[in-house]
Amino acid sequence: MYSIMNIISVILSVVLIFLGLLLIKKNNKTINKIGNWVEEIVKKYYKVFILLLLLLTIFTSVFKITSLPYGLHVDEAGLAYDAQAIEKYGVDRYLRSYPIWLNNYYGSQSSMYAYLVILLIKMFGFSKLVLRMPAAIFRVLIFVFMYWILRDEKDKFKPLLFAFLFTICPYFIMQSRWALDCNLLVGFLTISECILIKSIQKDSTKLLILSGICFGLSLYTYALSFIILPLILLLTCIYLLYIKKLNFKKLVLFGIPIALLAIPLMIMLLINNGFMEEINGFITIPKLVGYRGSDLMLPNFVENAYILKSIFSADNEEIFHNVYWYNAVPEFGTIYYMTIPFFIIGFIYGIKKLVKSIKEKNFDINAIFVFWFVSVLFCMFMVKIPTIHRANAIFAPMVYFSAIGIYIVFEKVKAVIIPIGLLLTINFGMFMNFYFTEYNQKSEGVYLFATTYLTALDYVKTLKREKVYLDQLLTSEEYIYVLLDYQISPYDYDTEHIVGEYEGTAIEYNFIESGKWIVLEKESAYVAGPDEWIAQRFANEGFKCEEFGIYRVYYYEE
C-alpha cells in the first residue's frame, strides 16, 4: 500500500508542476481567484499556522518518546552510563576525568550530547526521557532558528512552507526521538548557520562572534564535523570575502572562537596519531581505544554513489546487511518521495541565485545552503561507509530546498498549493499511523537496539540465581545494560564480571564469548542468542527456556 501511495504521490507532484506551467499561460480567472483566496488565508492566519506547526513539532518529538523507538540502542546505553558516571563521580566508565571526547566500547563517541544529558540529570535526575530529551529539544531549535532567518513581513509563505515540511519530515521526526550523539550536528550546524546569516544581514559583529562560538561547539557533536565544518567555512568565507560582506578584521573575530574551541580537539588528534601522550588532569584529552581516522579516505564517487539514493529513501540493506530502521524507513523515505521533484527545482534555483549573487556581489542566503549541502555530500564520498546518520547535517538544507521548490511553483500558480498540501498531509498521516502503530513491531530486533534485552534481564532477576552467564551477542557490549540497570560505580566493574544486588540477593553476572560454555551449571541462569544448537544443548541438559525477542533465558528447575 505504501509503495503504491509513494508512486502516485511522485507522479502527481510532477503532474502538478507541469499543470502549473500550463495554467500560467492560460491565466485562468477561476484559478487566479482560488490562488488569491489561498494567499489571503495564509496572511490572515499566518501566526496561528506557525504556532500550530511548532506545537505539532513538539508533539511528534515527545509523544511516547520513552517507548518509541522501543528498547535502547547500544550507543544510547553507553552514553547514558558515561553521563551518569561523570555527573556522580566526575569520571567516565574508563575512569577519565571530564573527557573532551568519549571512548565508547572499542570506538569513540562525541561528548556534546553526554554533557547536555549531565545538565538535565542535575536538574531532573536520570530517566530515559532525560536521555532522549536533547534530541527533541534540538529539533525544536532547528524549527525556531530556521523560522527566524526565513521570516519576512512581505512574504509569509516561504517560512510557513519550510515550517510545514520540517514538521512533517520523517527523518527529523525519527532522529529527534533517541539519543544518538552524532545527530546533534544538524542542530548545532543549523543554529550556527542561521546566526551567521543574521550577522551578515544586520552587519552585526556580536552575532558574527556568536556564530563562531556555535561553529566551534559543533565540532564536539560528531567526528565528521572535523571535515564538514572546514569545507563549509572555507566556501562560505571565500564567498563572503569576495562579495565584501566580510573583511579581514571580521574574519579574525569570527575565526578566533572557532580556533580556541578547536585547540583541544587538535591536541586529541595529535595524541591519537602518536605525537603526544594522553593528557590527564581535571579535564582529560584522551587517547581513544578505537581511533577512527582510518574511516576516511580519498573521495570515491563510484563506490559511495549509493548515498545519493539513501538520503532520499533509506539505508540500503543489501549494502550494510543490517537493518538501520532507526535512520529512515523505505516506505516513506527521509523527506517523502513526492518532495524529490521540488528539491531538484529548489536546488537548481539555489545554484542560480548563488551564481547571480557572485556576479552582482550581493549576499543571498541560498548561497549558504548550497555550500552547506555540497560540503556534507562531498564528505560522504570521503567516508568508507556513508549512512544516513553520518549524513545527518544534510537534511536541513534538503528540507529548505524542497520548500523553495514548492514556493517557486506556488509563486507561479498559487492554487496548485492546495493539492500539493493535501498530498503532503496524506503522506504525513500515513507515516504517523505507520510509525506510532507498526514501527516498533516491524523493527523489533533491529541491529544494535537491545529491544528485549532489559526485559530478559528483569526476568532473570525473578529466578533468584546467584550467578548469571550472559552471552555477548549484540556487539560484545551487553555489559553496559547491566551497569545501567544496577547503577554500578565505574570504579567497581570490569567487562567480564559484574556483581549487582536485587531484593537483597547478590547476583554475579559473567560475560562470555557468544555460545562458548564448557560446563552448564544447573544452579545458574543463562541469557543467550537464538542459535538452535545452543537451544538444543540446553534442552539436552533439561533446562527450561523463556524467549524475549532475539534473546532466550535458560534455567534449570527440578
Coordinates of C-alpha atoms in Angstrom, one line a residue:
M1 CA 0.0 0.0 0.0
Y2 CA 2.8 2.5 1.0
S3 CA 4.7 1.8 -2.2
I4 CA 1.6 2.5 -4.4
M5 CA 1.0 5.7 -2.5
N6 CA 4.5 6.9 -3.0
I7 CA 4.4 6.2 -6.7
I8 CA 1.1 8.0 -7.0
S9 CA 2.4 10.9 -5.0
V10 CA 5.6 11.4 -7.1
I11 CA 3.6 11.2 -10.3
L12 CA 1.0 13.7 -9.1
S13 CA 3.8 16.0 -7.9
V14 CA 5.3 16.0 -11.4
V15 CA 1.9 16.5 -13.0
L16 CA 1.1 19.4 -10.7
I17 CA 4.4 21.1 -11.7
F18 CA 3.6 20.8 -15.4
L19 CA 0.0 21.7 -14.8
G20 CA 1.1 24.9 -13.0
L21 CA 3.3 25.8 -16.1
L22 CA 0.3 25.2 -18.3
L23 CA -2.1 27.3 -16.2
I24 CA 0.4 30.2 -16.2
K25 CA 0.0 30.6 -20.0
K26 CA -3.8 30.3 -19.8
N27 CA -4.2 32.9 -17.0
N28 CA -7.5 31.3 -15.9
K29 CA -9.6 33.7 -13.8
T30 CA -11.0 31.0 -11.6
I31 CA -7.6 29.6 -10.8
N32 CA -6.3 33.0 -10.0
K33 CA -9.3 33.6 -7.7
I34 CA -8.6 30.4 -5.8
G35 CA -4.9 31.3 -5.6
N36 CA -5.7 34.8 -4.2
W37 CA -8.0 33.2 -1.6
V38 CA -5.2 30.9 -0.5
E39 CA -2.8 33.8 -0.2
E40 CA -5.3 35.8 1.9
I41 CA -5.9 32.8 4.2
V42 CA -2.2 32.5 4.8
K43 CA -1.8 36.2 5.6
K44 CA -4.7 36.2 7.9
Y45 CA -3.9 33.1 10.0
Y46 CA -0.1 33.1 9.5
K47 CA 0.8 33.3 13.2
V48 CA -1.8 30.6 14.1
F49 CA -0.4 28.2 11.4
I50 CA 3.2 28.8 12.7
L51 CA 2.1 28.2 16.3
L52 CA 0.2 25.0 15.4
L53 CA 3.2 23.7 13.5
L54 CA 5.5 24.4 16.4
L55 CA 3.2 22.5 18.7
L56 CA 3.0 19.7 16.3
T57 CA 6.8 19.6 16.1
I58 CA 7.0 19.3 19.9
F59 CA 4.2 16.7 20.0
T60 CA 5.8 14.4 17.3
S61 CA 9.1 14.7 19.1
V62 CA 8.0 13.8 22.6
F63 CA 4.8 11.6 22.3
K64 CA 5.7 8.1 23.6
I65 CA 9.4 9.1 23.3
T66 CA 10.4 6.6 26.1
S67 CA 8.8 3.6 24.3
L68 CA 9.2 4.5 20.7
P69 CA 11.7 3.5 19.4
Y70 CA 11.4 0.5 21.7
G71 CA 14.4 -0.6 23.6
L72 CA 17.8 1.1 24.0
H73 CA 20.4 1.4 21.3
V74 CA 23.9 0.2 22.4
D75 CA 25.3 3.7 21.9
E76 CA 22.4 5.3 23.9
A77 CA 23.3 2.9 26.7
G78 CA 27.0 3.8 26.6
L79 CA 26.2 7.5 26.5
A80 CA 23.7 7.1 29.4
Y81 CA 26.1 5.3 31.6
D82 CA 29.0 7.7 30.9
A83 CA 26.7 10.7 31.6
Q84 CA 25.6 9.3 34.9
A85 CA 29.1 8.3 35.9
I86 CA 30.5 11.8 35.1
E87 CA 27.7 13.5 36.8
K88 CA 28.0 11.4 40.0
Y89 CA 31.8 10.5 40.1
G90 CA 33.4 13.0 37.8
V91 CA 34.8 10.2 35.6
D92 CA 33.5 8.1 32.7
R93 CA 33.5 4.3 32.6
Y94 CA 37.2 4.3 31.8
L95 CA 37.9 6.5 34.9
R96 CA 38.8 9.5 32.8
S97 CA 38.0 12.9 34.4
Y98 CA 35.7 15.0 32.4
P99 CA 36.9 13.8 29.0
I100 CA 36.5 16.1 26.0
W101 CA 35.7 13.1 23.9
L102 CA 34.3 9.7 25.0
N103 CA 35.6 6.2 24.5
N104 CA 32.6 4.1 23.5
Y105 CA 33.4 0.4 23.7
Y106 CA 36.1 -0.1 21.0
G107 CA 35.3 3.2 19.2
S108 CA 34.8 6.8 20.1
Q109 CA 31.8 8.9 20.8
S110 CA 31.4 12.7 20.7
S111 CA 30.9 14.3 24.0
M112 CA 28.4 17.2 23.5
Y113 CA 25.3 15.0 23.9
A114 CA 26.6 13.4 27.1
Y115 CA 27.3 16.8 28.7
L116 CA 23.8 18.0 27.8
V117 CA 22.4 14.9 29.4
I118 CA 24.5 15.6 32.5
L119 CA 23.0 19.1 32.8
L120 CA 19.5 17.6 32.6
I121 CA 20.4 14.9 35.2
K122 CA 21.4 17.6 37.6
M123 CA 18.0 19.3 37.2
F124 CA 15.7 16.3 36.9
G125 CA 17.6 13.2 37.7
F126 CA 18.2 10.4 35.3
S127 CA 15.5 8.7 33.2
K128 CA 15.0 7.5 29.6
L129 CA 13.1 10.7 29.0
V130 CA 16.1 12.8 30.1
L131 CA 18.4 10.7 28.0
R132 CA 16.4 11.4 24.8
M133 CA 15.3 14.9 25.6
P134 CA 18.3 16.8 24.0
A135 CA 17.4 15.3 20.6
A136 CA 13.9 16.5 20.9
I137 CA 15.0 20.0 22.1
F138 CA 17.3 20.5 19.2
R139 CA 14.6 19.6 16.7
V140 CA 12.5 22.4 18.1
L141 CA 15.6 24.7 18.0
I142 CA 16.0 24.0 14.3
F143 CA 12.4 25.0 13.7
V144 CA 12.8 28.2 15.7
F145 CA 16.2 29.3 14.1
M146 CA 15.1 28.5 10.6
Y147 CA 11.9 30.4 11.0
W148 CA 14.0 33.3 12.5
I149 CA 16.0 33.7 9.3
L150 CA 13.2 33.0 6.8
R151 CA 10.7 35.2 8.4
D152 CA 9.8 38.2 6.2
E153 CA 6.9 40.6 6.8
K154 CA 6.4 40.9 3.0
D155 CA 6.5 37.2 2.2
K156 CA 4.9 34.9 4.8
F157 CA 4.6 31.8 2.7
K158 CA 8.3 30.8 2.5
P159 CA 8.9 30.4 6.2
L160 CA 5.4 28.7 6.5
L161 CA 6.3 26.2 3.8
F162 CA 9.6 25.3 5.5
A163 CA 8.0 25.0 8.9
F164 CA 5.3 22.7 7.4
L165 CA 7.8 20.4 5.6
F166 CA 10.2 20.3 8.5
T167 CA 7.4 19.4 11.0
I168 CA 6.1 16.5 8.9
C169 CA 9.5 15.3 7.7
P170 CA 10.0 11.6 8.6
Y171 CA 13.8 11.9 9.1
F172 CA 13.5 14.7 11.6
I173 CA 10.7 13.1 13.5
M174 CA 12.7 9.8 13.8
Q175 CA 16.1 11.3 14.7
S176 CA 14.6 13.6 17.4
R177 CA 13.3 10.6 19.4
W178 CA 16.5 8.8 20.5
A179 CA 19.9 9.7 21.8
L180 CA 22.4 9.2 19.0
D181 CA 25.3 11.6 19.7
C182 CA 26.1 12.5 16.1
N183 CA 22.6 13.6 15.3
L184 CA 23.2 16.8 17.2
L185 CA 25.4 18.0 14.4
V186 CA 22.5 19.1 12.2
G187 CA 21.0 21.1 15.1
F188 CA 24.2 22.8 16.1
L189 CA 25.1 23.5 12.4
T190 CA 21.6 25.0 11.8
I191 CA 22.0 27.3 14.7
S192 CA 25.5 28.3 13.6
E193 CA 24.5 29.0 10.0
C194 CA 21.3 30.9 11.0
I195 CA 23.2 33.2 13.4
L196 CA 25.9 33.7 10.7
I197 CA 23.2 34.7 8.1
K198 CA 21.7 37.2 10.6
S199 CA 25.1 38.6 11.3
I200 CA 25.6 39.3 7.6
Q201 CA 22.1 40.7 7.1
K202 CA 22.4 43.0 10.1
D203 CA 26.1 43.7 9.8
S204 CA 26.4 42.6 13.4
T205 CA 29.9 41.8 14.8
K206 CA 28.4 40.4 18.0
L207 CA 26.3 37.9 16.1
L208 CA 29.3 37.0 13.9
I209 CA 31.3 36.1 17.1
L210 CA 28.4 34.2 18.5
S211 CA 28.2 32.3 15.3
G212 CA 31.9 31.5 15.6
I213 CA 31.3 30.1 19.1
C214 CA 28.4 27.9 17.8
F215 CA 30.5 26.6 14.9
G216 CA 33.3 25.8 17.4
L217 CA 30.9 23.9 19.7
S218 CA 29.6 22.0 16.7
L219 CA 33.0 20.3 16.5
Y220 CA 32.1 18.4 19.7
T221 CA 28.9 16.9 18.2
Y222 CA 30.4 14.5 15.7
A223 CA 33.9 13.5 14.4
L224 CA 32.9 14.1 10.8
S225 CA 32.4 17.7 11.7
F226 CA 36.2 17.9 11.5
I227 CA 35.8 17.6 7.7
I228 CA 32.3 19.0 7.1
L229 CA 32.8 22.3 9.0
P230 CA 36.2 23.3 7.4
L231 CA 34.6 22.7 4.0
I232 CA 31.5 24.8 4.8
L233 CA 33.6 27.6 6.4
L234 CA 36.1 27.7 3.5
L235 CA 33.4 28.0 0.8
T236 CA 31.4 30.5 2.9
C237 CA 34.3 32.7 3.9
I238 CA 35.7 32.9 0.3
Y239 CA 32.2 33.8 -0.9
L240 CA 31.7 36.5 1.9
L241 CA 35.1 38.0 1.3
Y242 CA 34.5 38.2 -2.4
I243 CA 31.2 39.9 -2.1
K244 CA 32.7 42.2 0.6
K245 CA 30.4 41.1 3.4
L246 CA 33.4 40.0 5.4
N247 CA 36.7 41.8 5.8
F248 CA 40.0 40.6 7.4
K249 CA 39.1 42.0 10.8
K250 CA 35.7 40.4 10.9
L251 CA 37.2 37.1 9.6
V252 CA 39.7 37.1 12.5
L253 CA 36.9 37.8 15.1
F254 CA 34.8 35.1 13.5
G255 CA 37.7 32.6 13.5
I256 CA 39.1 33.2 17.0
P257 CA 36.3 31.3 18.9
I258 CA 36.3 28.5 16.4
A259 CA 40.1 28.1 16.7
L260 CA 40.1 28.3 20.5
L261 CA 37.4 25.6 20.8
A262 CA 39.2 23.5 18.2
I263 CA 42.5 23.5 20.0
P264 CA 41.6 20.7 22.5
L265 CA 40.4 18.6 19.6
M266 CA 43.6 19.3 17.5
I267 CA 45.6 18.1 20.6
M268 CA 43.5 15.0 20.7
L269 CA 44.2 14.3 17.1
L270 CA 48.0 14.7 17.8
I271 CA 47.6 12.3 20.7
N272 CA 45.8 9.7 18.7
N273 CA 48.3 9.9 15.8
G274 CA 51.2 9.2 18.2
F275 CA 52.7 12.7 18.5
M276 CA 51.8 13.2 22.2
E277 CA 50.8 11.3 25.3
E278 CA 47.3 11.4 26.7
I279 CA 46.7 14.4 28.9
N280 CA 45.1 13.6 32.3
G281 CA 44.0 16.2 34.8
F282 CA 40.7 17.7 35.8
I283 CA 39.9 17.5 32.1
T284 CA 41.1 14.6 30.0
I285 CA 42.2 14.8 26.4
P286 CA 42.1 11.1 25.7
K287 CA 43.9 8.6 23.6
L288 CA 40.9 6.7 22.1
V289 CA 40.6 3.0 22.3
G290 CA 39.5 2.8 18.7
Y291 CA 40.7 5.9 16.9
R292 CA 38.6 6.0 13.7
G293 CA 40.8 8.2 11.4
S294 CA 41.0 5.2 9.1
D295 CA 37.3 5.6 8.3
L296 CA 38.2 8.5 6.0
M297 CA 39.6 8.0 2.5
L298 CA 40.1 9.9 -0.7
P299 CA 36.8 10.8 -2.4
N300 CA 35.3 7.8 -4.0
F301 CA 32.4 8.9 -6.3
V302 CA 31.7 5.4 -7.6
E303 CA 31.5 3.1 -4.6
N304 CA 29.8 5.7 -2.4
A305 CA 27.3 6.8 -5.1
Y306 CA 24.5 4.9 -3.3
I307 CA 24.4 7.7 -0.7
L308 CA 22.6 9.8 -3.4
K309 CA 19.8 7.4 -3.1
S310 CA 20.0 6.8 0.6
I311 CA 19.5 10.4 1.6
F312 CA 16.1 10.4 -0.1
S313 CA 15.0 6.9 0.7
A314 CA 16.7 4.7 3.4
D315 CA 19.9 2.9 4.1
N316 CA 20.4 0.0 1.6
E317 CA 20.0 -3.3 3.4
E318 CA 21.9 -5.2 0.7
I319 CA 25.0 -3.0 1.3
F320 CA 25.0 -3.0 5.1
H321 CA 23.5 -6.4 5.8
N322 CA 21.8 -4.8 8.8
V323 CA 18.5 -3.0 9.1
Y324 CA 19.1 0.6 10.0
W325 CA 15.5 1.2 10.8
Y326 CA 16.4 4.0 13.3
N327 CA 17.5 6.3 10.4
A328 CA 14.7 6.0 8.0
V329 CA 12.1 3.6 6.7
P330 CA 11.9 2.7 3.0
E331 CA 8.1 3.0 2.9
F332 CA 8.3 6.8 3.3
G333 CA 11.9 7.8 2.7
T334 CA 13.6 10.6 4.6
I335 CA 11.6 13.6 3.3
Y336 CA 8.8 11.9 1.4
Y337 CA 9.4 10.8 -2.2
M338 CA 6.9 13.3 -3.6
T339 CA 9.2 16.2 -2.5
I340 CA 12.1 15.0 -4.7
P341 CA 11.0 16.9 -7.8
F342 CA 10.6 20.0 -5.7
F343 CA 14.0 19.5 -4.1
I344 CA 15.5 19.4 -7.6
I345 CA 13.7 22.6 -8.6
G346 CA 14.8 24.3 -5.3
F347 CA 18.4 23.2 -5.6
I348 CA 18.8 24.4 -9.2
Y349 CA 17.2 27.7 -8.1
G350 CA 19.7 27.9 -5.2
I351 CA 22.6 27.4 -7.6
K352 CA 21.3 30.1 -9.9
K353 CA 20.9 32.5 -7.0
L354 CA 24.5 31.7 -5.9
V355 CA 25.8 32.5 -9.4
K356 CA 23.8 35.7 -9.6
S357 CA 24.9 36.7 -6.1
I358 CA 28.6 36.3 -7.1
K359 CA 28.2 38.2 -10.3
E360 CA 26.3 41.1 -8.6
K361 CA 28.3 40.8 -5.3
N362 CA 25.1 40.8 -3.3
F363 CA 24.5 38.4 -0.3
D364 CA 22.0 35.7 -0.8
I365 CA 21.1 33.1 1.8
N366 CA 20.7 30.4 -0.9
A367 CA 24.5 30.5 -1.3
I368 CA 24.9 29.4 2.4
F369 CA 22.5 26.5 1.9
V370 CA 24.2 25.4 -1.3
F371 CA 27.7 25.4 0.4
W372 CA 26.1 23.5 3.3
F373 CA 24.5 20.8 1.2
V374 CA 27.5 20.4 -1.1
S375 CA 30.0 20.2 1.8
V376 CA 28.1 17.4 3.6
L377 CA 27.5 15.5 0.4
F378 CA 31.2 15.7 -0.6
C379 CA 32.2 14.5 2.9
M380 CA 30.0 11.4 2.3
F381 CA 32.2 10.4 -0.6
M382 CA 35.2 10.5 1.8
V383 CA 33.7 8.1 4.3
K384 CA 34.2 4.4 3.9
I385 CA 30.7 3.5 4.9
P386 CA 28.3 6.6 4.4
T387 CA 25.0 6.2 6.1
I388 CA 22.0 8.4 6.7
H389 CA 23.0 9.2 10.3
R390 CA 26.5 10.1 9.2
A391 CA 24.9 12.5 6.7
N392 CA 22.5 13.9 9.2
A393 CA 23.7 17.5 8.7
I394 CA 22.5 17.4 5.1
F395 CA 18.8 17.2 5.9
A396 CA 18.2 20.8 6.9
P397 CA 19.3 22.2 3.5
M398 CA 17.4 19.3 1.8
V399 CA 14.1 20.4 3.5
Y400 CA 15.0 24.0 2.8
F401 CA 15.4 23.4 -1.0
S402 CA 12.3 21.3 -1.1
A403 CA 10.3 24.1 0.5
I404 CA 11.9 26.6 -2.0
G405 CA 10.9 24.3 -4.9
I406 CA 7.2 24.2 -3.7
Y407 CA 7.4 28.0 -3.2
I408 CA 8.5 28.6 -6.8
V409 CA 5.5 26.6 -8.1
F410 CA 3.3 28.5 -5.7
E411 CA 4.6 31.8 -6.9
K412 CA 3.6 30.8 -10.5
V413 CA 0.2 29.4 -9.7
K414 CA -0.9 29.8 -6.1
A415 CA -3.9 27.4 -6.4
V416 CA -1.6 24.5 -7.0
I417 CA -0.6 24.6 -3.4
I418 CA -3.9 23.1 -2.4
P419 CA -3.4 19.6 -4.0
I420 CA 0.3 19.7 -3.0
G421 CA -0.6 20.4 0.6
L422 CA -3.2 17.7 0.6
L423 CA -0.8 15.1 -0.8
L424 CA 1.8 16.0 1.8
T425 CA -0.8 15.9 4.6
I426 CA -1.9 12.4 3.4
N427 CA 1.7 11.2 3.4
F428 CA 2.2 12.6 6.8
G429 CA -0.9 11.0 8.2
M430 CA 0.1 7.6 6.7
F431 CA 3.6 8.0 8.2
M432 CA 2.2 8.8 11.6
N433 CA -0.1 5.8 11.5
F434 CA 2.8 3.6 10.5
Y435 CA 5.3 5.0 13.0
F436 CA 3.0 5.0 16.0
T437 CA 1.3 1.7 15.4
E438 CA 3.5 -0.5 13.2
Y439 CA 7.1 0.7 13.6
N440 CA 8.0 -1.0 16.9
Q441 CA 6.7 -4.4 15.8
K442 CA 8.4 -4.2 12.5
S443 CA 11.7 -3.0 13.9
E444 CA 11.9 -5.5 16.8
G445 CA 15.3 -7.0 16.9
V446 CA 16.7 -4.1 14.8
Y447 CA 20.5 -4.0 14.6
L448 CA 22.2 -2.6 17.8
F449 CA 18.9 -2.0 19.6
A450 CA 18.6 -4.2 22.8
T451 CA 14.8 -4.1 22.3
T452 CA 14.2 -7.1 24.6
Y453 CA 17.5 -7.5 26.5
L454 CA 16.4 -5.5 29.5
T455 CA 13.2 -7.5 29.7
A456 CA 15.2 -10.7 29.7
L457 CA 17.4 -9.3 32.5
D458 CA 14.3 -8.4 34.5
Y459 CA 13.1 -11.9 34.1
V460 CA 16.4 -13.3 35.2
K461 CA 16.2 -11.4 38.5
T462 CA 12.9 -13.1 39.4
L463 CA 14.7 -16.5 39.1
K464 CA 16.8 -15.5 42.1
R465 CA 20.0 -17.2 40.9
E466 CA 23.3 -16.1 42.4
K467 CA 25.2 -16.5 39.2
V468 CA 24.1 -15.5 35.6
Y469 CA 26.0 -16.0 32.4
L470 CA 25.4 -13.5 29.7
D471 CA 26.1 -14.3 26.0
Q472 CA 28.0 -11.5 24.3
L473 CA 25.5 -11.4 21.4
L474 CA 24.7 -7.8 20.5
T475 CA 28.1 -6.2 19.9
S476 CA 30.1 -7.8 22.7
E477 CA 29.0 -4.9 24.9
E478 CA 25.9 -6.3 26.7
Y479 CA 27.7 -5.5 30.0
I480 CA 26.6 -1.8 29.6
Y481 CA 23.0 -2.7 30.2
V482 CA 23.8 -4.4 33.4
L483 CA 25.8 -1.4 34.5
L484 CA 22.8 0.9 33.8
D485 CA 20.3 -1.5 35.4
Y486 CA 22.2 -1.7 38.7
Q487 CA 23.8 1.7 38.7
I488 CA 27.2 0.1 39.1
S489 CA 30.1 2.5 40.0
P490 CA 32.7 2.9 37.3
Y491 CA 35.3 2.0 40.0
D492 CA 33.6 -1.4 40.7
Y493 CA 33.3 -3.3 37.5
D494 CA 35.1 -4.9 34.6
T495 CA 33.6 -6.0 31.3
E496 CA 33.8 -9.7 32.2
H497 CA 32.4 -9.8 35.7
I498 CA 29.8 -7.6 37.4
V499 CA 28.0 -8.0 40.8
G500 CA 24.6 -6.4 41.3
E501 CA 22.0 -6.7 44.0
Y502 CA 18.3 -7.4 43.6
E503 CA 15.9 -7.6 46.6
G504 CA 18.8 -8.4 49.0
T505 CA 20.3 -11.1 46.8
A506 CA 23.7 -10.5 45.2
I507 CA 23.8 -11.6 41.6
E508 CA 27.1 -12.3 39.9
Y509 CA 27.0 -11.6 36.1
N510 CA 29.6 -13.2 33.9
F511 CA 30.1 -12.2 30.3
I512 CA 31.4 -14.9 27.9
E513 CA 32.1 -15.1 24.2
S514 CA 29.0 -16.0 22.3
G515 CA 27.9 -19.6 22.9
K516 CA 31.2 -20.8 24.5
W517 CA 30.0 -22.6 27.7
I518 CA 32.2 -25.5 28.6
V519 CA 30.1 -26.7 31.6
L520 CA 26.4 -25.9 32.2
E521 CA 25.7 -25.1 35.9
K522 CA 22.2 -26.1 36.8
E523 CA 22.2 -23.6 39.7
S524 CA 22.9 -20.7 37.3
A525 CA 20.8 -18.9 34.7
Y526 CA 21.9 -18.1 31.1
V527 CA 20.9 -15.3 28.7
A528 CA 21.8 -16.4 25.1
G529 CA 21.0 -15.7 21.5
P530 CA 18.6 -17.6 19.2
D531 CA 21.1 -20.2 17.9
E532 CA 19.4 -23.5 17.6
W533 CA 22.5 -25.6 18.6
I534 CA 22.7 -23.7 21.8
A535 CA 19.0 -24.3 22.5
Q536 CA 19.4 -28.0 21.8
R537 CA 22.4 -28.2 24.2
F538 CA 20.3 -26.7 27.0
A539 CA 17.4 -28.9 26.2
N540 CA 19.6 -32.0 26.4
E541 CA 20.6 -31.0 29.9
G542 CA 16.9 -30.5 30.9
F543 CA 16.9 -26.6 31.0
K544 CA 13.8 -24.6 30.6
C545 CA 13.6 -21.7 28.1
E546 CA 11.8 -18.4 28.0
E547 CA 12.0 -16.2 24.9
F548 CA 12.3 -12.4 24.8
G549 CA 12.6 -11.3 21.2
I550 CA 16.1 -12.4 19.9
Y551 CA 17.2 -13.4 23.5
R552 CA 16.5 -16.6 25.4
V553 CA 16.7 -17.2 29.1
Y554 CA 17.7 -20.7 30.1
Y555 CA 17.4 -22.1 33.7
Y556 CA 17.1 -25.4 35.4
E557 CA 14.3 -26.4 37.8
E558 CA 13.7 -29.8 39.5

